[in-house]
Amino acid sequence: MSEKKAAPAPGDRVVIGLTFGNSNSSIAHTVDDKAEVIANEDGDRQIPTILSYVEGEEYYGQQAKNFLVRNPQNTVAYFRDFLGKDFKSIDPTHNHASAHPQEASGTVSFTIKDKEGEEADPSTLPVSEISARYLRRLVGSASDYLGKKVTSAVITIPTNFAEKQKAALVAAAGEADLEVLQLISEPVAAVLAYDARPEGEISDKIVVVADLGGTRSDVSVVASRGGMYTILATAHDYEFAGFALDKILMDHFAKEFLKKHGGKDPRDNARSLAKLKQESEATKKALSLGNNASFSVESLSEGVDFASTINRLRYETIARTVFEGFNRLVESVVKKAGLDVLDVDEVILSGGTSHTPRIAANLGYIFPKTTTILAPSTTPTAINPSELQTRGAALQASLIQEYEADDIDQSTHAAVTTVPHVNNAIGVVSLSESGEEVFIPIVQPETAVPARRTVHVAAPKDGGDVLVKIVEGNTHIKVTKPEPKANGDSKAAKVEDAADSDEDSDFSDDEEEEEEEKREKVWKIGSTLAEAAIRGVKKGGKVEVTINVNADLTVVVTTREIGAKGGVRGTISA
Ligand code: ATP
Ligand code: MG
């Protein structure tokens, strides 16, 4: 155990944002309040979370990843999720082609040769030590880049990280001489990265963050209300993630190899399998950018070289079931949050797999046109999905670096985790042009409290008394079925109207059959919370309604005529 060093004084800190994933890690810092991702000495911004030892020499990142082919037994990969976990509860699926996890001294450990010399005994290292060594490399590379020793970091973690996992991560960072300023949840970090852009709006919105990684996909629904983030629902999936796409391509090329050359299946030999995996992943990434990608491996099996190509359409066909899985996952979380796709303002695609154009396009089909899909292939201004979390973490780090460690916990934990919030919307009833009562939301559902919102309600055209009714509101989804197919005379009339050639009219008929029902979000007026009458509002005047929801969920409503003195104020208890 190394000596516990005192945390640096706030003024002496050098801070970074850090993402420590099972597949990749990345580091960022801020320059003039803007986040910048740091490349390590290999020039990588996505740094594989892998350590490898050759002749006592330690390699990390891409160099270590390359050793998965030639030195798998001394290479440790996919270990982040094992931190702070019991051996019995871990899933070692992804470690079959590198050092295997085992139970030693009550924790998950790896036995590797990390010392020089043929006779040197292998070491059995707990996952905490592996993590500390890896984090030390990241800190080293960030320090080299910045030209000063990095002392502290905000680190992103999945939303389902248990207290024990968090504690283990903080301890591992401590071993690497890195103060953890704060652990923030990965989806909130992604939202922060977008909200911090100059054009980013801190408006009230519902955001779905689809974090599609290598070994897991984590989807969250986040309510962003006046800069406060509340996580409404989450789901974690270990089946639909990047490795499943690698697997599709590995099988594809292995079969093609067998068809062409016969001989032994490259999937039956560890080294061939590692090569197949590495090249399949590269081909997969190339298919995110181009319509064609090549695949080429020297001595894939029994000394036979293999080269091939694949186009995007073919890839999308063979990977269809995996792609569909991503859609189902996202849909399920929206439902879990008690929301409808129509409630979602933005979908942020985060994580390496989010570069895949087909995934972004497919998500576009389940959300209405009004929902923004933030992915490189759908929105030119989208931020690189692989960098979102680390950017968010860096921004948060620069924001809180001046605080004493004790104050950080108190002042910011609530803001990025679940905080008390109103369940229903609060708003006013207004009359529509056709004289119907309609609900105008002022405080959106899931708004974190305390909150304060103001709206202006127009007085009747000629002025006069304005009755302001404050009510709760709920949304429901109104489904309008397409017009039943017209028959008889009216059909004939329609066809005539619609088209001037027979061909076209056939077409429009088909289209009609396929027309989908129309779904829209409508507000339902709930229970009345308060009523206030403002008398004698002048012609063209407006009434200002302010709603304050206190931390204890009591509501204070203030109404006044704009430009006039006085007003009505009342408190409603929760
Ligand atoms: P994990 O889910 O294992 O914790 P992570 O969060 O560490 O993953 P990410 O870097 O977010 O990892 O995602 C890694 C995955 O993204 C890998 O499967 C990788 O192949 C894939 N990936 C990276 N870039 C691209 C790309 N351009 N196109 C398609 N997939 C990509
Ligand atoms: Mg991840």
Coordinates of C-alpha atoms and ligand atoms in Angstrom, one line a residue:
M1 CA 0.0 0.0 0.0
S2 CA 1.4 3.4 -0.8
E3 CA 1.2 6.2 1.6
K4 CA -1.9 8.2 1.5
K5 CA -1.1 11.7 0.3
A6 CA -3.0 14.7 1.4
A7 CA -5.4 16.1 -1.2
P8 CA -4.0 19.1 -3.0
A9 CA -5.2 22.5 -1.9
P10 CA -7.9 23.8 -4.4
G11 CA -5.5 26.5 -5.7
D12 CA -2.8 23.9 -6.5
R13 CA -5.0 21.5 -8.4
V14 CA -4.4 20.6 -12.1
V15 CA -7.6 19.0 -13.2
I16 CA -8.8 16.8 -16.0
G17 CA -12.0 15.0 -17.0
L18 CA -11.6 11.3 -17.3
T19 CA -13.6 8.5 -18.9
F20 CA -12.5 5.1 -17.9
G21 CA -14.4 2.5 -19.9
N22 CA -14.2 -1.2 -20.3
S23 CA -13.1 -0.8 -23.9
N24 CA -11.6 2.7 -24.0
S25 CA -10.6 5.6 -21.9
S26 CA -10.1 9.3 -22.6
I27 CA -8.9 12.4 -21.0
A28 CA -9.8 16.0 -21.5
H29 CA -9.1 19.4 -20.0
T30 CA -10.5 22.9 -20.5
V31 CA -9.0 25.8 -22.3
D32 CA -10.9 29.1 -21.8
D33 CA -13.9 27.2 -20.6
K34 CA -13.9 24.9 -23.7
A35 CA -13.3 21.2 -23.4
E36 CA -10.4 19.8 -25.3
V37 CA -9.6 16.1 -25.6
I38 CA -6.0 15.2 -25.0
A39 CA -4.2 12.8 -27.3
N40 CA -1.7 10.5 -25.6
E41 CA 1.9 10.0 -26.8
D42 CA 0.6 7.6 -29.5
G43 CA -1.7 10.3 -30.8
D44 CA -4.8 8.5 -29.5
R45 CA -7.8 10.2 -28.1
Q46 CA -9.6 6.9 -27.6
I47 CA -7.1 4.9 -25.5
P48 CA -7.9 1.2 -25.2
T49 CA -8.3 0.3 -21.6
I50 CA -5.6 -2.4 -21.8
L51 CA -2.3 -3.1 -20.1
S52 CA 0.2 -5.5 -21.4
Y53 CA 3.6 -6.7 -20.2
V54 CA 6.4 -7.9 -22.4
E55 CA 9.8 -8.6 -20.9
G56 CA 8.9 -6.7 -17.8
E57 CA 8.0 -3.6 -19.8
E58 CA 4.5 -2.2 -19.4
Y59 CA 2.5 -1.1 -22.4
Y60 CA -0.9 0.4 -22.3
G61 CA -3.6 1.7 -24.8
Q62 CA -3.3 0.8 -28.5
Q63 CA 0.2 -0.7 -28.1
A64 CA -1.2 -3.1 -25.4
K65 CA -4.2 -3.8 -27.6
N66 CA -1.8 -4.9 -30.4
F67 CA -0.3 -7.4 -28.0
L68 CA -3.7 -9.3 -27.8
V69 CA -2.5 -11.2 -30.8
R70 CA 1.0 -12.2 -29.7
N71 CA 1.0 -11.9 -25.9
P72 CA -2.6 -12.4 -24.8
Q73 CA -1.8 -14.2 -21.5
N74 CA 0.1 -11.1 -20.2
T75 CA -2.4 -8.6 -21.4
V76 CA -5.3 -7.5 -19.2
A77 CA -8.4 -6.1 -21.0
Y78 CA -12.0 -5.4 -20.1
F79 CA -11.5 -5.1 -16.4
R80 CA -13.2 -1.8 -15.4
D81 CA -16.5 -3.4 -14.6
F82 CA -14.8 -5.8 -12.1
L83 CA -13.6 -3.1 -9.8
G84 CA -15.4 -3.3 -6.4
K85 CA -17.2 -6.5 -7.4
D86 CA -17.2 -10.0 -6.0
F87 CA -15.7 -12.6 -8.2
K88 CA -18.9 -14.5 -8.2
S89 CA -20.9 -11.7 -9.7
I90 CA -18.6 -10.9 -12.7
D91 CA -19.1 -11.8 -16.3
P92 CA -15.7 -12.9 -17.7
T93 CA -17.0 -13.4 -21.3
H94 CA -14.8 -10.7 -22.8
N95 CA -11.7 -11.9 -21.1
H96 CA -11.4 -15.3 -22.9
A97 CA -8.8 -13.9 -25.4
S98 CA -6.6 -12.2 -22.8
A99 CA -5.6 -12.7 -19.1
H100 CA -8.4 -14.5 -17.3
P101 CA -9.9 -13.1 -14.1
Q102 CA -9.6 -15.4 -11.1
E103 CA -10.4 -15.2 -7.4
A104 CA -7.4 -14.4 -5.2
S105 CA -7.4 -12.9 -1.7
G106 CA -11.1 -12.4 -2.0
T107 CA -11.0 -10.1 -5.1
V108 CA -11.0 -10.4 -8.8
S109 CA -7.3 -10.8 -9.9
F110 CA -5.2 -11.5 -12.9
T111 CA -2.0 -13.6 -13.0
I112 CA 0.5 -12.1 -15.5
K113 CA 4.2 -12.0 -16.0
D114 CA 5.0 -8.4 -15.3
K115 CA 8.7 -8.8 -14.5
E116 CA 11.7 -9.2 -16.7
G117 CA 13.5 -12.5 -17.0
E118 CA 12.4 -16.0 -17.9
E119 CA 12.6 -17.2 -14.3
A120 CA 10.7 -14.3 -12.8
D121 CA 7.6 -15.4 -11.1
P122 CA 4.3 -14.3 -12.4
S123 CA 2.4 -11.8 -10.3
T124 CA -1.2 -12.1 -9.2
L125 CA -2.6 -8.6 -9.2
P126 CA -6.0 -7.6 -7.9
V127 CA -8.2 -5.6 -10.4
S128 CA -7.6 -2.5 -8.1
E129 CA -3.9 -2.7 -8.8
I130 CA -4.4 -3.2 -12.6
S131 CA -6.8 -0.2 -12.6
A132 CA -4.3 1.9 -10.6
R133 CA -1.5 1.1 -13.0
Y134 CA -3.6 1.9 -16.0
L135 CA -4.9 5.2 -14.5
R136 CA -1.3 6.1 -13.6
R137 CA -0.5 5.9 -17.3
L138 CA -3.4 8.1 -18.3
V139 CA -2.4 10.6 -15.7
G140 CA 1.2 10.4 -16.9
S141 CA 0.2 11.1 -20.4
A142 CA -2.1 14.0 -19.5
S143 CA 0.6 15.5 -17.3
D144 CA 3.2 15.2 -20.2
Y145 CA 0.7 16.9 -22.5
L146 CA -0.1 19.7 -20.1
G147 CA 3.5 20.1 -18.9
K148 CA 2.5 19.9 -15.3
K149 CA 1.5 17.1 -12.9
V150 CA -2.2 16.4 -13.1
T151 CA -3.5 16.2 -9.5
S152 CA -7.3 15.7 -9.8
A153 CA -10.1 14.5 -12.0
V154 CA -13.8 14.2 -12.4
I155 CA -14.4 10.7 -13.6
T156 CA -17.5 9.4 -15.3
I157 CA -19.3 6.2 -14.2
P158 CA -22.2 4.2 -15.4
T159 CA -25.5 5.0 -13.6
N160 CA -25.6 1.5 -12.2
F161 CA -22.3 1.7 -10.4
A162 CA -22.8 0.5 -6.8
E163 CA -21.3 2.3 -3.8
K164 CA -18.6 -0.4 -3.5
Q165 CA -17.6 0.1 -7.2
K166 CA -17.4 3.8 -6.7
A167 CA -15.3 3.4 -3.6
A168 CA -13.0 1.0 -5.4
L169 CA -12.6 3.4 -8.3
V170 CA -11.8 6.3 -6.0
A171 CA -9.3 4.1 -4.1
A172 CA -7.6 2.9 -7.4
A173 CA -7.3 6.6 -8.5
G174 CA -5.8 7.4 -5.1
E175 CA -3.2 4.7 -5.7
A176 CA -2.4 6.4 -8.9
D177 CA -2.0 9.6 -7.0
L178 CA -5.1 11.1 -8.5
E179 CA -7.6 13.0 -6.4
V180 CA -11.2 12.3 -7.5
L181 CA -13.0 15.6 -7.3
Q182 CA -16.3 13.9 -8.2
L183 CA -17.8 10.9 -9.9
I184 CA -20.5 12.0 -12.4
S185 CA -22.8 9.8 -14.3
E186 CA -21.9 9.1 -17.9
P187 CA -25.2 10.3 -19.4
V188 CA -25.1 13.5 -17.5
A189 CA -21.6 14.1 -18.6
A190 CA -22.8 13.7 -22.2
V191 CA -25.6 16.2 -21.7
L192 CA -23.2 18.6 -20.1
A193 CA -20.9 18.5 -23.1
Y194 CA -23.7 19.5 -25.4
D195 CA -25.2 22.1 -23.1
A196 CA -21.9 23.8 -22.7
R197 CA -21.6 24.6 -26.4
P198 CA -22.1 28.3 -27.1
E199 CA -25.2 27.4 -29.1
G200 CA -26.4 24.9 -26.5
E201 CA -29.6 25.8 -24.8
I202 CA -30.2 25.2 -21.2
S203 CA -33.9 24.9 -21.9
D204 CA -36.3 22.5 -20.3
K205 CA -36.0 19.3 -22.2
I206 CA -36.2 15.6 -22.1
V207 CA -33.1 14.0 -23.4
V208 CA -32.4 10.3 -24.1
V209 CA -28.7 9.5 -23.9
A210 CA -27.9 6.3 -25.8
D211 CA -24.4 5.3 -24.7
L212 CA -23.4 2.5 -27.0
G213 CA -20.0 1.1 -26.1
G214 CA -18.0 -2.0 -26.7
T215 CA -19.2 -4.4 -24.1
R216 CA -22.3 -2.7 -22.9
S217 CA -25.0 -0.2 -23.9
D218 CA -26.5 2.1 -21.3
V219 CA -29.5 4.2 -22.1
S220 CA -30.9 6.9 -19.9
V221 CA -33.7 9.3 -20.0
V222 CA -32.7 12.6 -18.5
A223 CA -34.9 15.5 -17.7
S224 CA -33.0 18.8 -18.0
R225 CA -34.8 21.5 -16.2
G226 CA -33.2 24.9 -16.0
G227 CA -29.7 23.3 -15.9
M228 CA -30.6 20.7 -13.3
Y229 CA -30.5 17.1 -14.5
T230 CA -32.7 14.3 -13.2
I231 CA -32.3 10.8 -14.4
L232 CA -35.8 9.4 -14.9
A233 CA -35.0 5.9 -16.1
T234 CA -32.0 3.8 -17.2
A235 CA -31.4 0.4 -18.8
H236 CA -28.2 -1.5 -19.2
D237 CA -27.6 -4.1 -21.9
Y238 CA -24.7 -6.4 -22.3
E239 CA -25.8 -8.0 -25.5
F240 CA -26.4 -5.2 -27.9
A241 CA -23.0 -3.4 -28.0
G242 CA -20.0 -3.0 -30.3
F243 CA -18.6 -6.4 -29.7
A244 CA -21.8 -7.9 -31.2
L245 CA -21.1 -6.1 -34.4
D246 CA -17.5 -7.3 -34.4
K247 CA -18.8 -10.8 -34.0
I248 CA -21.1 -10.4 -37.0
L249 CA -18.1 -9.4 -39.2
M250 CA -15.8 -12.1 -37.7
D251 CA -18.3 -14.8 -38.6
H252 CA -18.9 -13.2 -42.0
F253 CA -15.2 -13.1 -43.0
A254 CA -14.4 -16.5 -41.4
K255 CA -17.1 -18.1 -43.5
E256 CA -15.8 -16.3 -46.6
F257 CA -12.3 -17.5 -45.8
L258 CA -13.4 -21.1 -45.4
K259 CA -15.4 -20.9 -48.7
K260 CA -12.4 -19.6 -50.5
H261 CA -9.5 -21.5 -49.0
G262 CA -11.0 -24.3 -47.0
G263 CA -8.8 -25.6 -44.2
K264 CA -9.1 -24.8 -40.6
D265 CA -11.7 -22.3 -39.3
P266 CA -9.8 -19.3 -38.1
R267 CA -12.3 -19.1 -35.2
D268 CA -10.9 -22.3 -33.7
N269 CA -7.4 -21.0 -33.1
A270 CA -6.8 -18.3 -30.5
R271 CA -4.2 -16.3 -32.5
S272 CA -6.3 -16.5 -35.7
L273 CA -9.4 -15.4 -33.7
A274 CA -7.5 -12.5 -32.3
K275 CA -6.4 -11.3 -35.7
L276 CA -9.9 -11.8 -37.1
K277 CA -11.3 -9.8 -34.2
Q278 CA -8.9 -6.9 -34.6
E279 CA -9.4 -6.6 -38.3
S280 CA -13.1 -7.0 -38.1
E281 CA -13.3 -4.1 -35.7
A282 CA -11.2 -2.0 -38.0
T283 CA -13.5 -2.9 -40.9
K284 CA -16.5 -2.0 -38.8
K285 CA -15.1 1.4 -38.0
A286 CA -14.3 2.0 -41.7
L287 CA -17.9 1.2 -42.6
S288 CA -19.1 4.1 -40.4
L289 CA -17.3 6.5 -42.7
G290 CA -17.3 4.9 -46.1
N291 CA -19.6 2.8 -48.2
N292 CA -16.9 0.2 -48.7
A293 CA -14.3 -1.3 -46.5
S294 CA -11.5 -3.7 -46.9
F295 CA -10.5 -6.6 -44.7
S296 CA -7.0 -7.9 -44.8
V297 CA -5.1 -10.2 -42.5
E298 CA -1.7 -11.7 -43.1
S299 CA -1.5 -15.4 -42.2
L300 CA -5.1 -15.6 -41.0
S301 CA -5.1 -19.3 -40.6
E302 CA -2.4 -21.9 -41.3
G303 CA -0.2 -19.3 -43.0
V304 CA -2.8 -18.3 -45.5
D305 CA -3.3 -14.6 -46.1
F306 CA -6.8 -13.3 -46.6
A307 CA -8.2 -10.1 -48.1
S308 CA -11.7 -9.2 -48.8
T309 CA -14.1 -6.2 -49.0
I310 CA -17.6 -5.5 -47.8
N311 CA -20.0 -2.7 -48.5
R312 CA -22.2 -0.9 -46.1
L313 CA -25.4 -2.3 -47.4
R314 CA -24.2 -5.9 -46.9
Y315 CA -23.0 -5.1 -43.4
E316 CA -26.3 -3.5 -42.5
T317 CA -28.1 -6.6 -43.8
I318 CA -26.1 -9.1 -41.8
A319 CA -26.1 -6.9 -38.7
R320 CA -29.8 -6.1 -38.9
T321 CA -30.9 -8.0 -35.8
V322 CA -28.2 -6.3 -33.7
F323 CA -29.3 -2.9 -35.0
E324 CA -32.9 -3.7 -34.2
G325 CA -31.8 -4.5 -30.6
F326 CA -30.5 -1.0 -30.1
N327 CA -33.9 0.4 -31.1
R328 CA -35.7 -1.9 -28.8
L329 CA -33.4 -1.0 -26.0
V330 CA -34.0 2.8 -26.5
E331 CA -37.8 2.3 -26.8
S332 CA -37.9 0.3 -23.6
V333 CA -36.2 3.0 -21.5
V334 CA -38.5 5.7 -22.8
K335 CA -41.4 3.5 -21.7
K336 CA -39.8 2.8 -18.4
A337 CA -39.6 6.5 -17.7
G338 CA -43.4 6.6 -18.2
L339 CA -42.9 8.7 -21.3
D340 CA -43.7 8.5 -25.0
V341 CA -41.3 9.0 -27.8
L342 CA -43.2 12.3 -28.5
D343 CA -42.0 13.6 -25.1
V344 CA -38.4 13.3 -26.1
D345 CA -36.7 16.5 -27.4
E346 CA -33.2 15.2 -28.0
V347 CA -31.5 11.9 -28.4
I348 CA -27.8 12.1 -27.7
L349 CA -25.8 9.3 -29.2
S350 CA -22.7 8.7 -27.1
G351 CA -20.0 6.0 -27.0
G352 CA -18.0 4.5 -29.9
T353 CA -20.7 2.4 -31.4
S354 CA -22.8 5.6 -31.9
H355 CA -20.6 6.4 -34.9
T356 CA -22.6 3.8 -36.8
P357 CA -24.8 5.6 -39.3
R358 CA -27.4 2.9 -39.4
I359 CA -28.0 3.0 -35.7
A360 CA -28.6 6.8 -35.8
A361 CA -30.9 6.4 -38.8
N362 CA -32.9 3.7 -37.2
L363 CA -33.4 5.7 -34.0
G364 CA -34.7 8.5 -36.3
Y365 CA -37.5 6.2 -37.3
I366 CA -38.8 5.6 -33.8
F367 CA -38.8 9.3 -32.8
P368 CA -41.0 12.0 -34.3
K369 CA -39.4 14.5 -36.7
T370 CA -39.4 17.0 -33.9
T371 CA -36.8 15.0 -31.9
T372 CA -33.2 15.9 -32.7
I373 CA -31.0 12.9 -33.1
L374 CA -27.5 14.1 -32.2
A375 CA -25.1 11.8 -34.0
P376 CA -22.4 12.5 -36.6
S377 CA -24.4 11.0 -39.4
T378 CA -27.6 12.8 -38.7
T379 CA -26.4 16.2 -37.3
P380 CA -23.3 17.7 -38.9
T381 CA -22.7 19.8 -35.7
A382 CA -22.8 16.7 -33.4
I383 CA -19.9 16.3 -31.0
N384 CA -17.8 13.2 -31.5
P385 CA -19.8 10.5 -29.5
S386 CA -16.5 9.0 -28.3
E387 CA -15.6 12.3 -26.7
L388 CA -18.8 13.4 -25.1
Q389 CA -18.3 12.0 -21.6
T390 CA -14.7 13.1 -21.2
R391 CA -15.6 16.6 -22.4
G392 CA -18.5 16.8 -19.9
A393 CA -16.2 15.5 -17.1
A394 CA -13.6 18.1 -18.0
L395 CA -16.1 20.9 -17.9
Q396 CA -17.4 19.8 -14.6
A397 CA -13.8 19.5 -13.3
S398 CA -13.0 23.1 -14.2
L399 CA -16.3 24.2 -12.6
I400 CA -15.6 22.6 -9.3
Q401 CA -11.9 22.7 -9.0
E402 CA -11.8 25.7 -6.7
Y403 CA -14.0 24.0 -4.1
E404 CA -12.8 22.2 -1.0
A405 CA -13.2 18.5 -1.4
D406 CA -15.9 18.4 1.4
D407 CA -18.0 21.1 -0.3
I408 CA -18.0 19.4 -3.7
D409 CA -19.9 16.5 -2.4
Q410 CA -22.6 18.6 -0.9
S411 CA -22.9 21.2 -3.5
T412 CA -22.9 19.2 -6.6
H413 CA -24.0 15.6 -6.0
A414 CA -27.6 16.5 -5.9
A415 CA -27.4 18.4 -9.2
V416 CA -26.3 15.4 -11.2
T417 CA -28.1 12.6 -9.5
T418 CA -31.8 12.3 -8.7
V419 CA -33.2 15.2 -6.9
P420 CA -36.7 15.9 -5.7
H421 CA -38.9 16.9 -8.6
V422 CA -42.5 17.6 -9.4
N423 CA -44.3 14.7 -11.0
N424 CA -47.0 16.5 -12.9
A425 CA -46.7 19.7 -14.8
I426 CA -48.1 22.9 -13.3
G427 CA -49.6 25.5 -15.5
V428 CA -52.6 27.7 -16.3
V429 CA -55.8 27.1 -18.1
S430 CA -56.4 29.3 -21.0
L431 CA -59.2 29.5 -23.5
S432 CA -58.3 28.5 -27.1
E433 CA -59.6 30.5 -30.0
S434 CA -62.5 28.1 -30.3
G435 CA -63.4 28.6 -26.7
E436 CA -62.0 25.4 -25.4
E437 CA -60.0 25.2 -22.2
V438 CA -56.4 24.4 -22.9
F439 CA -53.5 23.7 -20.6
I440 CA -50.4 25.9 -20.8
P441 CA -47.5 24.3 -19.0
I442 CA -45.4 26.6 -16.8
V443 CA -43.4 24.1 -14.8
Q444 CA -42.7 20.9 -16.8
P445 CA -43.1 17.5 -15.2
E446 CA -39.9 16.1 -13.7
T447 CA -38.6 19.6 -12.9
A448 CA -36.1 19.5 -10.1
V449 CA -37.1 21.7 -7.2
P450 CA -36.8 24.3 -6.0
A451 CA -37.8 25.9 -9.3
R452 CA -39.3 29.1 -10.5
R453 CA -40.9 29.8 -13.8
T454 CA -42.9 32.7 -15.2
V455 CA -45.3 33.1 -18.1
H456 CA -47.4 35.9 -19.4
V457 CA -51.0 35.4 -20.1
A458 CA -52.8 37.7 -22.4
A459 CA -56.0 39.4 -21.2
P460 CA -59.1 39.2 -23.3
K461 CA -58.9 41.5 -26.3
D462 CA -60.8 44.4 -24.8
G463 CA -59.2 44.0 -21.4
G464 CA -61.2 43.3 -18.3
D465 CA -61.1 40.7 -15.6
V466 CA -58.6 37.8 -16.0
L467 CA -59.2 34.6 -14.1
V468 CA -56.0 32.7 -13.8
K469 CA -56.6 29.0 -12.9
I470 CA -53.5 27.2 -11.8
V471 CA -53.8 23.5 -12.4
E472 CA -51.8 20.3 -12.6
G473 CA -51.4 18.9 -16.1
N474 CA -50.7 15.5 -17.5
T475 CA -49.8 14.5 -21.0
H476 CA -51.4 11.8 -22.8
I477 CA -50.9 10.6 -26.3
K478 CA -53.8 11.3 -28.7
V479 CA -53.9 8.8 -31.5
T480 CA -55.8 9.7 -34.6
K481 CA -56.4 6.7 -36.9
P482 CA -56.0 7.4 -40.5
E483 CA -59.3 8.2 -42.2
P484 CA -61.1 5.0 -43.0
K485 CA -60.6 4.1 -46.6
A486 CA -63.3 5.9 -48.6
N487 CA -65.5 3.6 -50.6
G488 CA -68.0 3.9 -53.3
D489 CA -68.6 7.3 -54.9
S490 CA -66.3 9.2 -52.7
K491 CA -63.4 7.0 -53.5
A492 CA -63.8 7.5 -57.2
A493 CA -64.0 11.2 -56.5
K494 CA -60.8 11.1 -54.5
V495 CA -58.9 9.2 -57.1
E496 CA -59.9 11.7 -59.7
D497 CA -58.8 14.5 -57.5
A498 CA -55.5 13.0 -56.5
A499 CA -54.1 12.1 -59.8
D500 CA -54.4 12.6 -63.4
S501 CA -53.0 9.3 -64.6
D502 CA -54.0 5.8 -63.8
E503 CA -50.5 4.9 -62.7
D504 CA -50.4 7.5 -60.1
S505 CA -53.8 6.7 -58.7
D506 CA -52.7 3.2 -58.0
F507 CA -49.8 4.5 -56.2
S508 CA -51.7 6.8 -54.0
D509 CA -54.1 4.0 -53.0
D510 CA -51.2 2.0 -51.8
E511 CA -49.8 4.8 -49.9
E512 CA -53.1 5.3 -48.2
E513 CA -53.1 1.8 -46.9
E514 CA -49.7 2.3 -45.4
E515 CA -50.5 5.6 -43.8
E516 CA -49.7 5.5 -40.2
E517 CA -51.9 6.7 -37.4
K518 CA -51.1 10.1 -36.2
R519 CA -49.8 10.3 -32.6
E520 CA -49.5 13.6 -30.8
K521 CA -48.9 14.7 -27.2
V522 CA -51.8 16.5 -25.7
W523 CA -52.2 18.0 -22.3
K524 CA -55.0 16.9 -20.0
I525 CA -56.1 19.4 -17.3
G526 CA -55.7 17.9 -13.9
S527 CA -56.7 19.1 -10.5
T528 CA -57.0 22.8 -9.8
L529 CA -54.3 24.1 -7.4
A530 CA -55.4 27.8 -7.2
E531 CA -57.4 30.5 -8.8
A532 CA -56.7 34.1 -8.9
A533 CA -58.7 36.9 -10.4
I534 CA -57.0 40.1 -11.7
R535 CA -59.6 42.7 -12.2
G536 CA -59.8 45.4 -14.8
V537 CA -56.7 44.5 -16.9
K538 CA -56.3 47.1 -19.5
K539 CA -56.9 46.5 -23.2
G540 CA -54.0 44.5 -24.7
G541 CA -52.6 44.0 -21.2
K542 CA -50.9 40.9 -19.9
V543 CA -50.9 39.1 -16.7
E544 CA -47.7 37.6 -15.3
V545 CA -48.0 34.3 -13.6
T546 CA -45.0 33.1 -11.5
I547 CA -44.9 29.7 -10.0
N548 CA -42.3 28.9 -7.3
V549 CA -42.0 25.3 -6.3
N550 CA -40.1 25.1 -3.1
A551 CA -37.8 22.3 -2.1
D552 CA -40.6 20.8 0.1
L553 CA -42.8 20.8 -3.0
T554 CA -45.1 23.6 -1.7
V555 CA -46.1 25.9 -4.5
V556 CA -46.3 29.7 -4.4
V557 CA -48.2 31.4 -7.2
T558 CA -47.9 35.1 -7.8
T559 CA -50.0 36.8 -10.4
R560 CA -50.0 40.5 -11.4
E561 CA -50.8 42.7 -14.3
I562 CA -47.7 43.7 -16.1
G563 CA -47.0 47.3 -15.5
A564 CA -49.5 47.6 -12.7
K565 CA -49.0 47.6 -9.0
G566 CA -50.0 44.9 -6.6
G567 CA -50.8 41.4 -7.4
V568 CA -52.2 38.2 -5.9
R569 CA -50.0 35.7 -4.1
G570 CA -51.0 32.4 -2.6
T571 CA -49.3 29.3 -1.2
I572 CA -50.5 25.9 -1.9
S573 CA -49.2 23.0 0.1
A574 CA -47.9 19.9 -1.5
Ligands
ATP1 P1 -17.7 -0.5 -22.7 O1 -19.1 -0.6 -23.2 O2 -17.0 -1.8 -23.1 O3 -17.5 0.0 -21.3 P2 -16.4 1.9 -23.6 O4 -17.4 2.9 -23.0 O5 -15.1 1.8 -23.0 O6 -17.1 0.5 -23.7 P3 -16.5 3.2 -26.3 O7 -15.2 3.7 -26.7 O8 -17.6 4.0 -25.9 O9 -16.1 2.1 -25.1 O10 -17.0 2.2 -27.4 C1 -16.2 1.2 -27.9 C2 -16.9 0.5 -29.1 O11 -17.2 1.4 -30.1 C3 -16.1 -0.6 -29.7 O12 -16.9 -1.7 -30.0 C4 -15.6 0.0 -31.0 O13 -15.3 -0.9 -32.0 C5 -16.7 0.9 -31.3 N1 -16.4 2.0 -32.2 C6 -15.4 3.0 -32.1 N2 -15.4 3.8 -33.1 C7 -16.3 3.3 -34.0 C8 -16.7 3.7 -35.3 N3 -16.2 4.8 -35.9 N4 -17.8 3.1 -35.9 C9 -18.3 2.0 -35.3 N5 -17.9 1.6 -34.1 C10 -17.0 2.2 -33.4
MG2 MG -18.9 3.6 -22.1

